[in-house]
Coordinates of C-alpha atoms (C1' of nucleotides) in Angstrom, one line a residue:
Chain A
L2 CA 0.0 0.0 0.0
L3 CA 2.9 2.3 0.7
L4 CA 4.0 1.8 -2.8
W5 CA 0.5 2.4 -4.2
N6 CA 0.4 5.7 -2.3
S7 CA 3.6 7.0 -3.5
I8 CA 2.6 6.2 -7.1
L9 CA -0.6 8.0 -6.6
R10 CA 1.2 10.9 -5.1
A11 CA 3.6 11.1 -7.9
N12 CA 0.8 11.2 -10.4
V13 CA -1.2 13.8 -8.5
S14 CA 1.8 16.1 -8.3
H15 CA 2.4 15.7 -12.0
Q16 CA -1.3 16.4 -12.6
F17 CA -1.9 13.1 -14.3
Y18 CA -5.4 12.9 -12.8
G19 CA -6.8 10.4 -15.2
K20 CA -4.0 8.1 -14.4
V21 CA -4.7 8.4 -10.7
V22 CA -8.3 7.3 -11.2
S23 CA -7.3 4.3 -13.4
L24 CA -4.7 3.4 -10.7
Y25 CA -7.5 3.6 -8.1
V26 CA -9.7 1.3 -10.3
R27 CA -6.8 -1.2 -10.4
M28 CA -6.4 -1.0 -6.6
V29 CA -10.0 -1.9 -6.3
K30 CA -9.6 -4.8 -8.7
D31 CA -6.5 -6.1 -6.9
G32 CA -8.4 -6.0 -3.6
V33 CA -6.1 -3.3 -2.2
F34 CA -7.9 -1.0 0.2
G35 CA -7.0 2.6 0.3
D36 CA -6.1 4.2 3.6
G37 CA -6.3 7.7 5.0
F38 CA -3.4 8.6 2.7
S39 CA -4.7 7.3 -0.6
W40 CA -8.2 8.7 -0.4
P41 CA -7.2 12.4 -0.3
L42 CA -5.2 11.8 -3.5
V43 CA -7.9 10.1 -5.3
I44 CA -10.5 12.7 -4.3
R45 CA -8.2 15.5 -5.4
A46 CA -7.8 13.8 -8.9
C47 CA -11.6 13.5 -9.2
G48 CA -12.1 17.2 -8.4
Y49 CA -9.6 18.3 -11.0
L50 CA -11.2 16.0 -13.6
G51 CA -14.5 17.7 -13.0
S52 CA -16.8 14.8 -13.5
V53 CA -19.7 15.1 -11.0
Y54 CA -20.5 11.5 -11.5
L55 CA -17.1 10.2 -10.6
C56 CA -16.9 12.5 -7.6
R57 CA -20.2 11.2 -6.4
V58 CA -19.1 7.6 -6.7
V59 CA -15.9 8.3 -4.8
H60 CA -17.6 10.3 -2.2
G61 CA -20.2 7.5 -1.7
R62 CA -17.4 5.0 -1.2
V63 CA -15.7 7.3 1.3
V64 CA -18.9 7.5 3.3
E65 CA -19.3 3.7 3.2
I66 CA -15.9 3.2 4.8
D67 CA -16.7 6.0 7.3
F68 CA -13.7 8.2 6.2
E69 CA -15.7 11.3 5.6
S70 CA -15.3 12.8 9.0
R71 CA -11.5 12.5 8.9
V72 CA -10.0 15.9 8.6
Y73 CA -7.6 15.2 5.7
V74 CA -10.2 13.3 3.7
G75 CA -13.0 15.8 4.5
N76 CA -10.8 18.8 3.6
E77 CA -10.1 17.2 0.2
L78 CA -13.8 16.6 -0.4
V79 CA -14.6 20.2 0.4
G80 CA -11.9 21.2 -2.1
M81 CA -13.3 18.8 -4.7
Y82 CA -16.9 20.2 -4.4
G83 CA -15.6 23.7 -4.5
R84 CA -13.9 23.0 -7.8
L85 CA -17.1 21.5 -9.1
G86 CA -18.9 24.7 -8.2
R87 CA -21.1 22.9 -5.6
M88 CA -20.5 24.9 -2.5
G89 CA -23.7 23.5 -0.9
D90 CA -22.2 20.0 -1.0
A91 CA -18.9 21.4 0.2
R92 CA -20.7 22.9 3.1
K93 CA -22.4 19.6 4.1
V94 CA -19.0 17.8 4.1
F95 CA -17.5 20.6 6.1
D96 CA -20.2 20.3 8.7
N97 CA -19.5 16.6 9.0
I98 CA -15.8 16.9 9.6
G99 CA -15.1 15.7 13.2
V100 CA -12.3 18.0 14.1
R101 CA -11.8 20.9 11.7
N102 CA -8.5 22.5 11.3
C103 CA -7.4 25.8 9.8
I104 CA -7.1 24.2 6.4
S105 CA -10.7 23.1 6.5
W106 CA -11.8 26.7 6.9
N107 CA -9.4 28.0 4.4
T108 CA -10.6 25.4 1.8
M109 CA -14.2 26.6 2.3
I110 CA -13.2 30.2 1.9
S111 CA -11.1 29.6 -1.2
G112 CA -14.1 27.5 -2.6
Y113 CA -16.4 30.5 -2.1
A114 CA -13.7 32.7 -3.7
L115 CA -13.5 30.4 -6.7
N116 CA -17.2 30.5 -7.1
Y117 CA -17.5 34.2 -6.8
E118 CA -19.4 34.0 -3.5
V119 CA -18.0 36.8 -1.4
G120 CA -20.8 36.5 1.2
G121 CA -20.0 32.9 1.9
A122 CA -16.3 33.7 2.2
M123 CA -17.0 36.5 4.7
E124 CA -19.3 34.2 6.7
M125 CA -16.7 31.5 7.0
F126 CA -14.0 34.0 7.9
R127 CA -16.2 35.3 10.8
G128 CA -17.2 31.7 11.8
M129 CA -13.5 30.9 12.0
E130 CA -12.8 33.8 14.3
C131 CA -15.9 32.9 16.5
E132 CA -14.4 29.4 17.0
G133 CA -11.3 31.1 18.3
L134 CA -9.1 30.1 15.4
E135 CA -6.5 32.6 14.2
P136 CA -6.8 33.3 10.5
N137 CA -3.4 32.9 8.9
V138 CA -1.9 34.3 5.7
V139 CA -3.7 31.8 3.5
T140 CA -7.1 32.6 5.1
W141 CA -6.6 36.3 4.5
T142 CA -5.3 35.8 1.0
S143 CA -8.4 33.7 0.2
L144 CA -10.6 36.4 1.6
L145 CA -8.9 39.0 -0.5
S146 CA -9.2 36.8 -3.5
S147 CA -13.0 36.4 -2.9
H148 CA -13.4 40.2 -2.9
A149 CA -11.2 40.8 -5.9
R150 CA -13.0 38.1 -8.0
C151 CA -16.3 39.7 -7.2
G152 CA -15.1 43.1 -8.3
R153 CA -15.0 44.5 -4.8
F154 CA -11.8 46.3 -5.5
V155 CA -11.8 49.0 -2.9
E156 CA -12.8 46.6 -0.2
T157 CA -10.0 44.3 -1.2
I158 CA -7.5 47.1 -0.6
E159 CA -9.2 47.9 2.7
L160 CA -8.9 44.3 3.8
F161 CA -5.3 44.3 2.8
G162 CA -4.8 47.3 5.1
L163 CA -6.6 45.6 7.9
M164 CA -4.5 42.5 7.4
R165 CA -1.3 44.5 7.7
R166 CA -2.5 46.3 10.8
R167 CA -3.2 42.9 12.4
G168 CA 0.4 42.0 11.8
V169 CA -0.4 39.1 9.5
E170 CA 2.5 37.9 7.4
I171 CA 2.4 39.1 3.8
N172 CA 3.6 36.9 1.0
A173 CA 3.9 36.9 -2.7
E174 CA 0.4 35.6 -3.4
T175 CA -1.1 38.3 -1.2
L176 CA 0.7 41.0 -3.2
A177 CA -0.2 39.5 -6.5
I178 CA -3.9 39.8 -5.7
V179 CA -3.5 43.3 -4.5
L180 CA -1.6 44.2 -7.6
S181 CA -4.3 42.7 -9.8
V182 CA -6.8 44.9 -8.1
C183 CA -4.5 47.9 -8.7
A184 CA -4.5 47.0 -12.3
D185 CA -8.3 46.7 -12.4
L186 CA -8.6 50.1 -10.8
G187 CA -5.8 51.7 -12.9
A188 CA -4.3 52.7 -9.6
F189 CA -0.9 53.9 -10.6
V190 CA 0.1 55.3 -7.2
G191 CA -1.2 52.3 -5.3
G192 CA 0.6 50.0 -7.7
K193 CA 3.9 51.8 -7.1
V194 CA 3.4 51.4 -3.3
I195 CA 2.8 47.7 -3.7
H196 CA 5.7 47.5 -6.0
G197 CA 7.7 48.9 -3.1
C198 CA 6.4 46.1 -0.9
V199 CA 7.4 43.5 -3.5
V200 CA 11.0 44.8 -3.5
K201 CA 11.2 45.1 0.2
G202 CA 9.8 41.7 0.8
G203 CA 12.1 40.1 -1.7
F204 CA 9.3 38.8 -3.9
E205 CA 10.8 40.1 -7.2
D206 CA 11.8 36.7 -8.4
Y207 CA 8.4 35.2 -8.4
T208 CA 7.2 35.2 -12.0
F209 CA 3.6 35.6 -11.1
V210 CA 4.3 38.7 -9.1
K211 CA 6.3 40.2 -11.9
N212 CA 3.4 39.3 -14.3
A213 CA 1.0 41.2 -12.0
L214 CA 3.4 44.2 -12.0
V215 CA 3.5 44.2 -15.8
S216 CA -0.3 44.3 -15.8
V217 CA -0.4 47.2 -13.4
Y218 CA 1.9 49.3 -15.4
G219 CA 0.3 48.2 -18.6
K220 CA -3.2 49.1 -17.5
C221 CA -1.9 52.5 -16.4
G222 CA -0.5 53.2 -19.8
E223 CA 3.1 52.9 -18.7
V224 CA 4.1 50.6 -21.5
N225 CA 7.8 51.2 -21.2
N226 CA 7.8 50.3 -17.5
A227 CA 5.8 47.2 -18.4
R228 CA 8.2 46.2 -21.0
N229 CA 11.2 46.6 -18.7
L230 CA 9.6 44.6 -16.0
F231 CA 8.8 41.9 -18.6
L232 CA 12.4 41.8 -19.8
E233 CA 13.5 41.3 -16.2
I234 CA 11.5 38.1 -15.8
K235 CA 13.9 35.1 -15.7
D236 CA 11.3 32.4 -16.4
K237 CA 8.8 34.0 -18.6
N238 CA 5.6 32.0 -18.8
I239 CA 2.7 32.4 -21.2
V240 CA 1.0 34.8 -18.7
S241 CA 4.0 37.1 -18.8
W242 CA 3.8 37.3 -22.6
N243 CA 0.1 37.8 -22.6
A244 CA 0.4 40.5 -20.0
L245 CA 2.8 42.4 -22.2
I246 CA 0.6 41.9 -25.3
T247 CA -2.3 43.3 -23.4
S248 CA -0.3 46.3 -22.2
Y249 CA 0.4 47.4 -25.7
A250 CA -3.2 46.5 -26.9
D251 CA -4.7 48.6 -24.1
A252 CA -2.5 51.5 -25.0
G253 CA -3.8 51.3 -28.5
L254 CA -0.5 50.2 -29.8
C255 CA -1.8 47.1 -31.6
D256 CA 1.2 46.9 -33.9
D257 CA 3.5 46.6 -31.0
A258 CA 1.2 44.0 -29.5
L259 CA 1.3 42.1 -32.7
D260 CA 5.1 42.2 -32.7
V261 CA 5.2 40.7 -29.2
F262 CA 2.7 38.1 -30.3
L263 CA 4.8 37.1 -33.3
E264 CA 7.9 36.9 -31.2
L265 CA 6.1 34.5 -29.0
E266 CA 5.1 32.5 -32.0
R267 CA 8.7 32.1 -33.2
P268 CA 10.0 28.7 -32.1
Q269 CA 13.6 29.9 -32.0
D270 CA 12.7 32.7 -29.6
C271 CA 10.4 30.8 -27.2
L272 CA 11.5 27.3 -26.9
N273 CA 8.5 25.7 -25.3
L274 CA 5.9 28.4 -25.2
R275 CA 3.1 28.8 -27.7
A276 CA 0.4 31.4 -28.0
N277 CA -2.7 30.2 -26.3
V278 CA -6.3 31.3 -26.6
V279 CA -5.6 34.3 -24.3
S280 CA -2.7 35.5 -26.5
W281 CA -4.9 35.3 -29.6
S282 CA -7.9 36.9 -28.0
A283 CA -5.7 39.7 -26.6
V284 CA -4.2 40.6 -30.0
I285 CA -7.5 40.2 -31.8
D286 CA -9.1 42.5 -29.3
G287 CA -6.2 44.9 -29.6
F288 CA -7.0 45.5 -33.3
A289 CA -10.7 45.5 -32.7
S290 CA -10.5 48.2 -30.0
A291 CA -8.2 50.3 -32.2
G292 CA -10.9 50.4 -34.8
Q293 CA -8.9 48.1 -37.2
G294 CA -11.6 45.5 -37.6
E295 CA -10.3 44.1 -40.9
E296 CA -6.9 43.3 -39.4
S297 CA -8.7 41.8 -36.4
L298 CA -10.8 39.5 -38.5
D299 CA -7.7 38.6 -40.4
L300 CA -6.0 37.4 -37.2
F301 CA -9.1 35.5 -36.3
R302 CA -8.9 33.6 -39.6
Q303 CA -5.3 32.8 -38.8
M304 CA -6.3 31.6 -35.4
Q305 CA -8.7 29.2 -37.0
L306 CA -5.9 27.8 -39.0
S307 CA -3.8 27.4 -35.9
H308 CA -4.2 24.6 -33.4
V309 CA -5.8 26.9 -30.8
N310 CA -9.5 26.8 -30.5
A311 CA -11.5 30.0 -30.0
N312 CA -13.5 30.2 -26.8
T313 CA -16.5 32.3 -25.7
V314 CA -14.3 35.3 -25.1
T315 CA -12.7 35.1 -28.5
L316 CA -16.0 34.7 -30.2
S317 CA -17.6 37.6 -28.3
I318 CA -14.8 39.9 -29.5
V319 CA -15.0 38.7 -33.1
L320 CA -18.8 39.1 -33.0
S321 CA -18.4 42.7 -31.9
V322 CA -16.1 43.3 -34.9
C323 CA -18.7 41.7 -37.2
A324 CA -21.3 44.0 -35.7
E325 CA -19.1 47.0 -36.3
L326 CA -18.3 46.1 -39.9
A327 CA -21.7 44.7 -40.6
A328 CA -20.0 41.5 -41.6
L329 CA -23.1 39.4 -41.6
N330 CA -21.6 36.4 -43.4
L331 CA -18.9 35.8 -41.0
G332 CA -21.3 36.5 -38.2
R333 CA -23.6 33.7 -39.4
E334 CA -20.6 31.4 -39.8
I335 CA -19.7 32.1 -36.2
H336 CA -23.2 31.5 -35.1
G337 CA -23.0 28.0 -36.8
H338 CA -19.7 27.4 -35.0
V339 CA -21.2 28.4 -31.7
I340 CA -24.0 25.9 -32.1
R341 CA -21.7 23.1 -33.2
A342 CA -19.3 23.8 -30.3
A343 CA -22.3 23.9 -27.9
L344 CA -21.3 27.4 -26.9
D345 CA -24.8 28.8 -27.2
G346 CA -26.2 29.2 -23.7
N347 CA -23.2 31.4 -22.9
I348 CA -24.3 34.9 -22.1
L349 CA -21.2 36.5 -23.6
V350 CA -21.7 34.9 -26.9
E351 CA -25.5 35.3 -26.9
N352 CA -25.3 39.0 -26.3
G353 CA -22.6 39.2 -29.0
L354 CA -25.0 37.5 -31.4
V355 CA -27.9 39.8 -30.6
N356 CA -25.7 42.8 -31.1
M357 CA -24.2 41.4 -34.3
Y358 CA -27.6 40.5 -35.9
T359 CA -29.3 43.8 -35.0
K360 CA -26.4 45.8 -36.2
C361 CA -26.3 43.9 -39.5
G362 CA -29.9 44.7 -40.1
C363 CA -31.4 41.3 -39.1
L364 CA -33.7 42.4 -36.3
K365 CA -35.7 39.2 -36.5
E366 CA -32.8 36.9 -36.0
G367 CA -31.4 39.1 -33.3
Y368 CA -34.7 38.9 -31.5
R369 CA -34.8 35.1 -31.9
V370 CA -31.4 34.8 -30.2
F371 CA -32.5 37.3 -27.6
Q372 CA -35.7 35.3 -26.8
N373 CA -33.7 32.2 -26.2
I374 CA -31.4 33.7 -23.7
Q375 CA -32.1 32.0 -20.4
N376 CA -30.7 34.5 -18.0
K377 CA -30.8 37.9 -19.7
D378 CA -28.6 40.5 -18.2
L379 CA -28.6 44.2 -18.6
I380 CA -26.3 44.0 -21.6
S381 CA -28.8 41.6 -23.3
W382 CA -31.6 44.1 -22.8
N383 CA -29.5 47.1 -23.8
S384 CA -28.4 45.4 -27.0
M385 CA -31.9 44.6 -28.0
I386 CA -33.1 48.1 -27.2
S387 CA -30.4 49.7 -29.2
G388 CA -31.2 47.3 -32.0
Y389 CA -34.7 48.6 -32.2
G390 CA -33.4 52.1 -31.9
I391 CA -31.1 51.7 -35.0
H392 CA -34.0 50.4 -37.0
G393 CA -36.2 53.4 -36.0
L394 CA -38.5 51.3 -34.0
G395 CA -38.8 53.7 -31.1
A396 CA -42.0 52.1 -29.8
S397 CA -40.6 48.6 -29.6
A398 CA -37.5 50.1 -27.9
L399 CA -39.7 51.8 -25.3
D400 CA -41.7 48.6 -24.9
T401 CA -38.6 46.6 -24.2
F402 CA -37.4 49.2 -21.8
D403 CA -40.6 48.7 -19.8
Q404 CA -39.9 45.0 -19.8
V405 CA -36.5 45.6 -18.4
I406 CA -38.1 47.2 -15.4
K407 CA -40.7 44.5 -15.1
S408 CA -37.9 41.9 -15.1
G409 CA -36.5 43.5 -12.0
F410 CA -33.5 45.1 -13.6
K411 CA -32.3 48.6 -12.9
P412 CA -31.7 50.3 -16.2
D413 CA -28.5 52.3 -16.5
Chain B
rU9 C1' 4.4 10.3 3.3
rA10 C1' -1.1 13.6 1.8
rC11 C1' -4.9 18.8 2.2
rC12 C1' -5.9 25.5 1.5
rA13 C1' -4.3 31.1 -1.1
rC14 C1' -1.5 33.9 -6.5
rC15 C1' -0.6 36.5 -12.2
rC16 C1' -2.9 37.4 -18.5
rA17 C1' -7.7 38.1 -23.0
rU18 C1' -14.3 39.8 -21.9
rU19 C1' -20.0 41.1 -24.9
rU20 C1' -24.3 46.5 -25.2
rG21 C1' -24.8 51.9 -24.8
rA22 C1' -24.8 58.4 -30.5

RNA sequence: UACCACCCAUUUGA
């Protein structure tokens, strides 16, 4: 069993999750029973694989052998359900853990953060304090993350201040989150202050911290600073490259963005890095936002020839270009692709389609897509209203506006 | 011998 466990562990740490599950199946066949060390590993693999069915089977088995209440097993189950987006189930397991430790609470908080539930994260944080447990640096960082992910930027900064006043240790991960918030806020001064903390704390060698710094300077229009920081990074990863591409794109310098992108695509320059869907989307969006729709679509065509698949973000960008250029044919083509790839049902894409069709003069088709949107948001409504507006159907526009209010939205 | 936190692209609105 010791051998089984070390094989499982090796596969988990190399992220060969499918392999872990097949090893587990073999263990069952060979009549080897997992112990308190094997189960957390198997559970972890299931969570990453994302199959609800598999997770349920494994969880069922864990309950049968009465391992659920063990803290290491329970913590891992909580993490698994968090990754599946099932915080209700995570909570049930959490409540069943016999003796919860700090990691149990932290895993719940990070689960809520991952699922954009800042309220749940706050509740757990308070619950932890009530139980007399001292939140550690991971607890605080998870709490910051939950706020940042929900767009509570100012509160994130405030919590960071509170964290420091409480004398909690600050580490690279903490600073990376705060930097990402500075980027979102375009907070140049704040970014410089945190940059100071990075230097003082000796976190400059962390690639992900440098990446966050590139983003901050990039979002503030300081492209030269961004570039210099980028060049300082010893082990550039794909995020580093994408951060620089985005910096140029945001500044409207889409040709420079493209240069960086092309450099990334040259095998002799970047040994084992290739442009991913973010790189492509960033550079396509760069041209789109600069009003160079044709070039943008050209890049999209090239992307289709590459081995990188467009995702909902890419398609929403391209659809907005189609709308602007009234490129109905490409728009329809993308609509077909959306259906084949089962990407309909995504609000980003659906809104993009409504906008594209109405701008291309196909009010009917736009309306049809609009009707089929399950959870319309304000953007869906606005797109439809402006669609009517363009076609001079003021009455329909006003009518739709009334429906917005009836649906319980606050028009902006 | 196992468990928690981190960085990049985002659709509507003259």
